[in-house]
CSV table of N, CA and C in Angstrom, one decimal:
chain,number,residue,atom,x,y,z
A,1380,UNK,N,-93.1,-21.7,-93.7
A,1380,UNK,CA,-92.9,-23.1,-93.7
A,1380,UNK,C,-93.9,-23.8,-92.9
A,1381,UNK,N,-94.6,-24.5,-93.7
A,1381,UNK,CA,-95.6,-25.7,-92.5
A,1381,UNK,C,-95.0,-26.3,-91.7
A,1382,UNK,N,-96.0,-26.6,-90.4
A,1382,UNK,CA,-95.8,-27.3,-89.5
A,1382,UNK,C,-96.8,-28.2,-89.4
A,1383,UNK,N,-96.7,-28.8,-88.7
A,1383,UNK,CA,-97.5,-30.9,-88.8
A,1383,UNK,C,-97.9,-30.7,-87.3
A,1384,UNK,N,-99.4,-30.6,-87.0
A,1384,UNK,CA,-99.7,-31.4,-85.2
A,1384,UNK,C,-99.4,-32.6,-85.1
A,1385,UNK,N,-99.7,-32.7,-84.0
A,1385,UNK,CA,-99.7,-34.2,-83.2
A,1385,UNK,C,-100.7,-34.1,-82.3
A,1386,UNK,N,-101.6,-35.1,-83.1
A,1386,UNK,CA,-103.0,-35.3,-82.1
A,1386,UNK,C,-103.3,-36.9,-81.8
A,1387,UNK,N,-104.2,-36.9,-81.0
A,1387,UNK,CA,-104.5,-38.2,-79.5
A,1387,UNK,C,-105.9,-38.5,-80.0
A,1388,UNK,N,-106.4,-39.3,-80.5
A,1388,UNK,CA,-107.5,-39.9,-80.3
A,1388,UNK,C,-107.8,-41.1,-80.4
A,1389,UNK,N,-109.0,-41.5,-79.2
A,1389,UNK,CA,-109.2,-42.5,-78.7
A,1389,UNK,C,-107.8,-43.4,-78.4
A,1390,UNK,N,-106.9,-42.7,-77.8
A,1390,UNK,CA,-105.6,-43.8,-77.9
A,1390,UNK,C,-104.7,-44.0,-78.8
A,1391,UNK,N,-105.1,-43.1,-79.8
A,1391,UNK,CA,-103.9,-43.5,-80.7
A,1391,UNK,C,-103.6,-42.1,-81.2
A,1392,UNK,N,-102.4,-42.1,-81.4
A,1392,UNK,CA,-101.6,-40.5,-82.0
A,1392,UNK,C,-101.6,-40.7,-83.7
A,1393,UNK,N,-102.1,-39.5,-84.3
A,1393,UNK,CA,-101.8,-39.1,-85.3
A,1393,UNK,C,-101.0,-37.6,-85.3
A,1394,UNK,N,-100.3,-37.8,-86.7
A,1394,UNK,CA,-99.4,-36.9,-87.2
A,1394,UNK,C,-100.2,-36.2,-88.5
A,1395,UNK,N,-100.5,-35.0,-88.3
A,1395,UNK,CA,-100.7,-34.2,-89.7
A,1395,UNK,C,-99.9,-34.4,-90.9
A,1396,UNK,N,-100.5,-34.2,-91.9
A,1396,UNK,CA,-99.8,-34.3,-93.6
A,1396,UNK,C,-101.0,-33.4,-94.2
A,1397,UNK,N,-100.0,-32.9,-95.3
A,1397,UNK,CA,-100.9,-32.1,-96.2
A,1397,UNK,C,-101.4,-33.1,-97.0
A,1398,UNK,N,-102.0,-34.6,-96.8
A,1398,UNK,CA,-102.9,-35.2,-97.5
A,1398,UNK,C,-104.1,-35.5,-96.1
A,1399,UNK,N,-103.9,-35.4,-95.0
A,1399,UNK,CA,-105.0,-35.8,-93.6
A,1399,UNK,C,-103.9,-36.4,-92.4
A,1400,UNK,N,-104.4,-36.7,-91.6
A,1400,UNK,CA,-103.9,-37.2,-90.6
A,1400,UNK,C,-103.1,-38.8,-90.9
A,1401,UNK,N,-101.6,-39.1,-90.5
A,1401,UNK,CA,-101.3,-40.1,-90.5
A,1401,UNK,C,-100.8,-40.9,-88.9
A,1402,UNK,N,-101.5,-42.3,-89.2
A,1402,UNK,CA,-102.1,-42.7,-88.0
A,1402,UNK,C,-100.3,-43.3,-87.9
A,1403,UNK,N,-99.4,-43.0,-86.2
A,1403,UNK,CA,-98.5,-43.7,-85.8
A,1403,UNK,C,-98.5,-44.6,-85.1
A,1404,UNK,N,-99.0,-44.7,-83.7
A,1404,UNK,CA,-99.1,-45.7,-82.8
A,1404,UNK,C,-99.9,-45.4,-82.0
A,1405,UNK,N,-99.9,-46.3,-80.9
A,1405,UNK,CA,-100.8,-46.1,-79.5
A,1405,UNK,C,-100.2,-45.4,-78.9
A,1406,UNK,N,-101.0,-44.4,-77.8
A,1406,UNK,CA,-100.7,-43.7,-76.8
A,1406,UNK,C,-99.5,-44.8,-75.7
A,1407,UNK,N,-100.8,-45.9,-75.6
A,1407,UNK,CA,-100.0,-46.7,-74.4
A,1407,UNK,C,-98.4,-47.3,-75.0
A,1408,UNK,N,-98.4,-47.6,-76.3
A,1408,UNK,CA,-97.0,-48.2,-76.6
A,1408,UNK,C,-95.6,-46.6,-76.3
A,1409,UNK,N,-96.5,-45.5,-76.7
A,1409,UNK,CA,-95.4,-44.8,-77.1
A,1409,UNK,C,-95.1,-44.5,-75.1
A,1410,UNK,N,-96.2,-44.5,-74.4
A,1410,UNK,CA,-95.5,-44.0,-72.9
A,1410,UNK,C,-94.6,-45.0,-72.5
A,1411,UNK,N,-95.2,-46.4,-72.3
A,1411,UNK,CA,-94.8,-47.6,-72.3
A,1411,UNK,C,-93.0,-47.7,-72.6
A,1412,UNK,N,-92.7,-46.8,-73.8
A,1412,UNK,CA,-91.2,-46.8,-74.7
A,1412,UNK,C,-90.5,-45.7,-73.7
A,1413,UNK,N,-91.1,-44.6,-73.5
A,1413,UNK,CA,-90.1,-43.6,-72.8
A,1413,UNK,C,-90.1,-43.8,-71.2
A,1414,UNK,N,-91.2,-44.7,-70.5
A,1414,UNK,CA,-91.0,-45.4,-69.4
A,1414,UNK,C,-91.8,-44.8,-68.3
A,1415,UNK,N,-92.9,-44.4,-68.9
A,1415,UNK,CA,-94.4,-44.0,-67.9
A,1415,UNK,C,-94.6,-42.5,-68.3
A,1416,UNK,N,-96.2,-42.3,-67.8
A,1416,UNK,CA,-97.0,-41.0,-68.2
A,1416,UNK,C,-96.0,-40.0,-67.6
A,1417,UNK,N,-95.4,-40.1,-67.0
A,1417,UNK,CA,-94.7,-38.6,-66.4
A,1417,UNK,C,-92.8,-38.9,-66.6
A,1418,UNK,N,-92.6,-37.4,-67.0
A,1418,UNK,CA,-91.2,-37.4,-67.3
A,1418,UNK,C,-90.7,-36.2,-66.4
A,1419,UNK,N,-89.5,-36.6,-65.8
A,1419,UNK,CA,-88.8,-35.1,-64.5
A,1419,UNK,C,-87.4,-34.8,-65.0
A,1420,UNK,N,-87.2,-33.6,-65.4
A,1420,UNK,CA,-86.1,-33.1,-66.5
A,1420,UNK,C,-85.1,-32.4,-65.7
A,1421,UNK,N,-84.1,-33.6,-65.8
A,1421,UNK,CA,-82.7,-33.5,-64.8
A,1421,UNK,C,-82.2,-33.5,-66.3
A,1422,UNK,N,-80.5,-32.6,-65.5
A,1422,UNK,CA,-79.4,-32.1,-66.4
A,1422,UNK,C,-78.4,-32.7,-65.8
A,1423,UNK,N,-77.4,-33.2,-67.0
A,1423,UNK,CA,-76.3,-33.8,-66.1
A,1423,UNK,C,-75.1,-32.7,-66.0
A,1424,UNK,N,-74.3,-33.3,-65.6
A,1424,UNK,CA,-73.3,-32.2,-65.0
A,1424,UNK,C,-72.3,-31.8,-66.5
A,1425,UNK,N,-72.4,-33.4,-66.8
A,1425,UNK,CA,-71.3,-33.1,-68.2
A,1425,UNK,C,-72.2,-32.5,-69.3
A,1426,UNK,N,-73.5,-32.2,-69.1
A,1426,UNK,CA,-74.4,-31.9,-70.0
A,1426,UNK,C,-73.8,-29.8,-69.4
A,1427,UNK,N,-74.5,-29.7,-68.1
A,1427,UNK,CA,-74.0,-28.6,-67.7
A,1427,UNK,C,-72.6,-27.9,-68.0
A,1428,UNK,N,-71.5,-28.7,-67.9
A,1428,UNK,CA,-70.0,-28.3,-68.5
A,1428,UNK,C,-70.0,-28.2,-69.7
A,1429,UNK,N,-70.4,-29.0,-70.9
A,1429,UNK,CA,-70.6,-28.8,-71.7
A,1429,UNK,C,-71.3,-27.6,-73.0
A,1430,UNK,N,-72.4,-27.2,-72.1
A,1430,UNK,CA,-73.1,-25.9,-72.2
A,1430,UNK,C,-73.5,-25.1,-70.9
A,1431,UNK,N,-72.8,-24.7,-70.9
A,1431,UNK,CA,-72.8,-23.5,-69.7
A,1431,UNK,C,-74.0,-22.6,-69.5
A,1432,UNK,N,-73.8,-21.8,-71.0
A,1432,UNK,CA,-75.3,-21.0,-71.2
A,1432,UNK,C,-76.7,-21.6,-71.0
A,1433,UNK,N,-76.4,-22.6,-70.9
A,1433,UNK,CA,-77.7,-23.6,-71.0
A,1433,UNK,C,-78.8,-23.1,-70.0
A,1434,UNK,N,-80.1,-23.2,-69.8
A,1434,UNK,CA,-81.3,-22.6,-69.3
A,1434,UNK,C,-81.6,-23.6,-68.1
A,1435,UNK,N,-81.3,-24.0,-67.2
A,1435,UNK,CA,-81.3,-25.1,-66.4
A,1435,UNK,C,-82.7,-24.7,-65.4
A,1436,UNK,N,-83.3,-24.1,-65.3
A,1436,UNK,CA,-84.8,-23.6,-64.5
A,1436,UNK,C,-86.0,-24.3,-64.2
A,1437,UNK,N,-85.7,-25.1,-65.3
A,1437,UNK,CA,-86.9,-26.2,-65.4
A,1437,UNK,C,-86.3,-27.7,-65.0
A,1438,UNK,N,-85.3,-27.4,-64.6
A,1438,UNK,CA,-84.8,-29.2,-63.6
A,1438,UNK,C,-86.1,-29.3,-62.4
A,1439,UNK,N,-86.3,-30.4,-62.5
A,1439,UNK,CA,-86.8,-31.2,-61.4
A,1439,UNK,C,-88.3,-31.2,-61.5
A,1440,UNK,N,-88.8,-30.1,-62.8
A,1440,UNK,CA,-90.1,-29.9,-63.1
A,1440,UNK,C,-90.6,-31.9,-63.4
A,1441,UNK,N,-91.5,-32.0,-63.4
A,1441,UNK,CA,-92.1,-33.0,-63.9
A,1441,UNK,C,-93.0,-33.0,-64.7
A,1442,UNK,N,-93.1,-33.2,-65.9
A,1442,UNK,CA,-94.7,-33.1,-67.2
A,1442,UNK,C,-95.1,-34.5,-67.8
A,1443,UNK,N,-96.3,-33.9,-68.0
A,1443,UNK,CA,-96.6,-35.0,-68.1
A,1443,UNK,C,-96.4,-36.1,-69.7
A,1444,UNK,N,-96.5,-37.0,-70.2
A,1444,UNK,CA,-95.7,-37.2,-72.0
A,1444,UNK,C,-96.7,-37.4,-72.6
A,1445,UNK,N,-97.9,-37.5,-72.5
A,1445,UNK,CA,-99.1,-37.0,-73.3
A,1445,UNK,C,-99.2,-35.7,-73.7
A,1446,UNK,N,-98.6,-35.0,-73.2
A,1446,UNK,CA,-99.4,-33.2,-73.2
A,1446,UNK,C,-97.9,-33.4,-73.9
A,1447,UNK,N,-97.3,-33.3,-73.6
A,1447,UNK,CA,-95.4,-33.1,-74.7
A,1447,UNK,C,-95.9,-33.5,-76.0
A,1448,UNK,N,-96.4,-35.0,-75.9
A,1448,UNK,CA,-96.7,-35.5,-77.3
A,1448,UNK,C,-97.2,-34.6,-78.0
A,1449,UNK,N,-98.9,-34.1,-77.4
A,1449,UNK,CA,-99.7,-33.5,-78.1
A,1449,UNK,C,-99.1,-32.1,-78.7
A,1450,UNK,N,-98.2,-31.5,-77.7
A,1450,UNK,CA,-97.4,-30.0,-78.3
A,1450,UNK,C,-96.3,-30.4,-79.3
A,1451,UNK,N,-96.1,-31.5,-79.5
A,1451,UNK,CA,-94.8,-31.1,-80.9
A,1451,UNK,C,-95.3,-31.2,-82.0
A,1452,UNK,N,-95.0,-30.1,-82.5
A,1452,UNK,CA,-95.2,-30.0,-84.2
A,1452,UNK,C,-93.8,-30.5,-85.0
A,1453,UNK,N,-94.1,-30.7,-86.6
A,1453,UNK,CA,-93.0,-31.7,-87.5
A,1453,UNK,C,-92.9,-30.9,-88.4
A,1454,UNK,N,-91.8,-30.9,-89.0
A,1454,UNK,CA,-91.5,-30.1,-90.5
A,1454,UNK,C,-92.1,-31.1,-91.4
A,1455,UNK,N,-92.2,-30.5,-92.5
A,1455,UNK,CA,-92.6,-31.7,-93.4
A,1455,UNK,C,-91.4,-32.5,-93.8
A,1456,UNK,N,-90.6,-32.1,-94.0
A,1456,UNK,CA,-89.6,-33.5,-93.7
A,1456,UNK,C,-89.5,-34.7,-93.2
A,1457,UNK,N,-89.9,-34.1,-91.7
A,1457,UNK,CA,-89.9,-35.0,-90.8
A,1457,UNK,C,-90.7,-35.9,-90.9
A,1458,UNK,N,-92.2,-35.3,-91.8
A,1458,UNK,CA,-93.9,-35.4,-91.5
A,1458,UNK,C,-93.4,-37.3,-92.9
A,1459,UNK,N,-92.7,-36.5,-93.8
A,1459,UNK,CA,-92.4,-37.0,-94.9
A,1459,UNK,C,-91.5,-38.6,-94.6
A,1460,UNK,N,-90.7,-38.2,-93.9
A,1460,UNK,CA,-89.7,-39.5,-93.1
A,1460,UNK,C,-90.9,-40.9,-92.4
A,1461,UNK,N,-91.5,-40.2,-91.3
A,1461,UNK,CA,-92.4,-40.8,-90.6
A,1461,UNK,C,-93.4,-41.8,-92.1
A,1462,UNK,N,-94.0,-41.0,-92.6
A,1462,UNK,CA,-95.0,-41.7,-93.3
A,1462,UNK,C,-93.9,-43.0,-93.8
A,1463,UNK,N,-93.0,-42.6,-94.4
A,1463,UNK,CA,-92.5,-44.0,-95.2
A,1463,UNK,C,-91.7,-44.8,-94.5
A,1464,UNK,N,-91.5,-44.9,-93.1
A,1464,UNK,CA,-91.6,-45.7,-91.8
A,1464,UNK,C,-92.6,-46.5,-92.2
A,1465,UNK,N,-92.4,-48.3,-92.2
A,1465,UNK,CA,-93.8,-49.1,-92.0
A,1465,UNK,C,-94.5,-48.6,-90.5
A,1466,UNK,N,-95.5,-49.6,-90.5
A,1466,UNK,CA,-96.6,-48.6,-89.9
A,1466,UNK,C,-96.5,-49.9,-88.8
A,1467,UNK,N,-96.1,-51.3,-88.7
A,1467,UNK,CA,-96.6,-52.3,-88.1
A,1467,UNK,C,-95.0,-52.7,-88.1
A,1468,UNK,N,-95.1,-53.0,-86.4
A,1468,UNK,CA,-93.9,-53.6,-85.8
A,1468,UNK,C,-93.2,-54.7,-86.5
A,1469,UNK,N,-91.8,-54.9,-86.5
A,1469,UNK,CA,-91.0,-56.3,-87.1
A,1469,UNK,C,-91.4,-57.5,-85.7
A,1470,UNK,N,-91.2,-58.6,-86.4
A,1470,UNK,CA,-91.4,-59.4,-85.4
A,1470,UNK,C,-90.4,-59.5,-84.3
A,1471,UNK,N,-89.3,-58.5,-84.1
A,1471,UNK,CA,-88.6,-59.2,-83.1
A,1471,UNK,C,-88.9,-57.5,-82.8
A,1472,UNK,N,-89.8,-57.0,-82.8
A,1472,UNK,CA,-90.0,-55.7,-81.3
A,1472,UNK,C,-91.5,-55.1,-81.7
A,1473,UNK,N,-91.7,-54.6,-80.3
A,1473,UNK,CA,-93.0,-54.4,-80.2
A,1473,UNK,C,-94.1,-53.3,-80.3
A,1474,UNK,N,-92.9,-51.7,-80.9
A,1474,UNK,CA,-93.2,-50.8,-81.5
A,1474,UNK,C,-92.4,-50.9,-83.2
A,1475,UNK,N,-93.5,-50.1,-84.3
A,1475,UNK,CA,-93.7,-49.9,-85.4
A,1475,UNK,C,-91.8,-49.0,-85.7
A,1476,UNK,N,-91.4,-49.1,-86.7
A,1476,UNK,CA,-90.4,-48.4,-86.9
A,1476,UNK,C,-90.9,-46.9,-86.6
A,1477,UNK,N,-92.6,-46.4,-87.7
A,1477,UNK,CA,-93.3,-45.1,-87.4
A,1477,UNK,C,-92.9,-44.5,-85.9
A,1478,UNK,N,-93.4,-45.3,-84.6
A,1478,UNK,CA,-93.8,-45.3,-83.7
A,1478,UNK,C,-92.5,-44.7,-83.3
A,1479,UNK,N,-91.2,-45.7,-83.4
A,1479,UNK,CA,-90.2,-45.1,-82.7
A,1479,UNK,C,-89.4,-44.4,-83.3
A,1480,UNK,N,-89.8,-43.9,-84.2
A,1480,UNK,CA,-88.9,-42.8,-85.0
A,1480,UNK,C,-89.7,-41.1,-83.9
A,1481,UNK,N,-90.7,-41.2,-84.1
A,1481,UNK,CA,-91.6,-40.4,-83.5
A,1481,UNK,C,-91.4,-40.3,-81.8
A,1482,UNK,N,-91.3,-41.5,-80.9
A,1482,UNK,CA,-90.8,-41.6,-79.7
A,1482,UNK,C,-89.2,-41.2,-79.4
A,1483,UNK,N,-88.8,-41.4,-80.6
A,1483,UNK,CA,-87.4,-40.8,-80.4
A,1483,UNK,C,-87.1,-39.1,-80.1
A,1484,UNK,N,-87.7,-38.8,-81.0
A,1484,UNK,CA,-88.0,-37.3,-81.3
A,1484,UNK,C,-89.0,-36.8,-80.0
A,1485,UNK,N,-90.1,-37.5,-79.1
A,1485,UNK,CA,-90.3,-37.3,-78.0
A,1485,UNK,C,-89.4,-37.3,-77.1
A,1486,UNK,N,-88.4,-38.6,-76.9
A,1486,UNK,CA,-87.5,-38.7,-76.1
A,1486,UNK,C,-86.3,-36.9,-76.4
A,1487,UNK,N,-86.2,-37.4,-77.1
A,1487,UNK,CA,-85.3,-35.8,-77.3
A,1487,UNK,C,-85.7,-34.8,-77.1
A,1488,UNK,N,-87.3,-34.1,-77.4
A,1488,UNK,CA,-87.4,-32.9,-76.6
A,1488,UNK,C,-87.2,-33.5,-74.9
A,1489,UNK,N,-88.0,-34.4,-74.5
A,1489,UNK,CA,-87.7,-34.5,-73.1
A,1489,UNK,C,-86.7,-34.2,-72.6
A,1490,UNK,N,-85.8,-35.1,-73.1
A,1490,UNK,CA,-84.1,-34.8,-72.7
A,1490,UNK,C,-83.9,-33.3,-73.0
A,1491,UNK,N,-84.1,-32.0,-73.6
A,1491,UNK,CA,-83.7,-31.3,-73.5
A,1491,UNK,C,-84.4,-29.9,-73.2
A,1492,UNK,N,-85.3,-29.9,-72.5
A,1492,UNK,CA,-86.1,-29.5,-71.3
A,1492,UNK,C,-87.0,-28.5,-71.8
A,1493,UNK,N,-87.7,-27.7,-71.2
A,1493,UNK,CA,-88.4,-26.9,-71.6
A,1493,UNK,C,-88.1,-25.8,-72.2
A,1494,UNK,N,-88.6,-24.9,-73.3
A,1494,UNK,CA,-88.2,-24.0,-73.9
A,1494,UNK,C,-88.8,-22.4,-73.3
């Protein structure tokens, strides 16, 4: 099953496709959205009660969300979703639907810590 990079240049992140690279947003909009270049991966307690087994070793680490960006790979599903996201923000917000569909999916590995 393919997987899709996620690459950085000159500022702006592209997502692989089996047709070339598709262009999502700025580097600066997507940190900007999760709330600065560095992220520090706390667990809540109801997170902890909730899964017990859970791997809790990497609390309090801090990484940085450019290097996260750059390590996630997409199913083509996902790769497929993204593309048909418009590419250019609505007027009442100031990332791309693309952009935050992709920031989301950042936000969520963050939230759920290192592997």
């Amino acid at each position: 099953m393919a997987r899709y990079e996620t690459t950085v240049e000159d500022g702006t992140i592209y997502v692989g496709t089996a047709d070339g690279p598709l262009e999502v947003g700025t580097v600066e909009d997507a940190v900007d959205t999760v709330g600065g270049p560095s992220w520090t991966i706390v667990y809540s307690e109801e997170e902890r009660d909730r899964h017990p087994e859970l791997d809790t070793s990497d609390e309090g680490l801090t990484v940085d969300v450019v290097d996260m960006l750059r390590a996630m790979t997409h199913s083509e599903r996902f790769v497929e979703t993204l593309a048909a996201q418009p590419a250019d923000p609505p007027a009442d917000d100031d990332i791309s639907p693309r952009l935050g569909l992709l920031v989301g999916k950042l936000l969520n590995n963050l939230e759920s810590g290192l592997d």
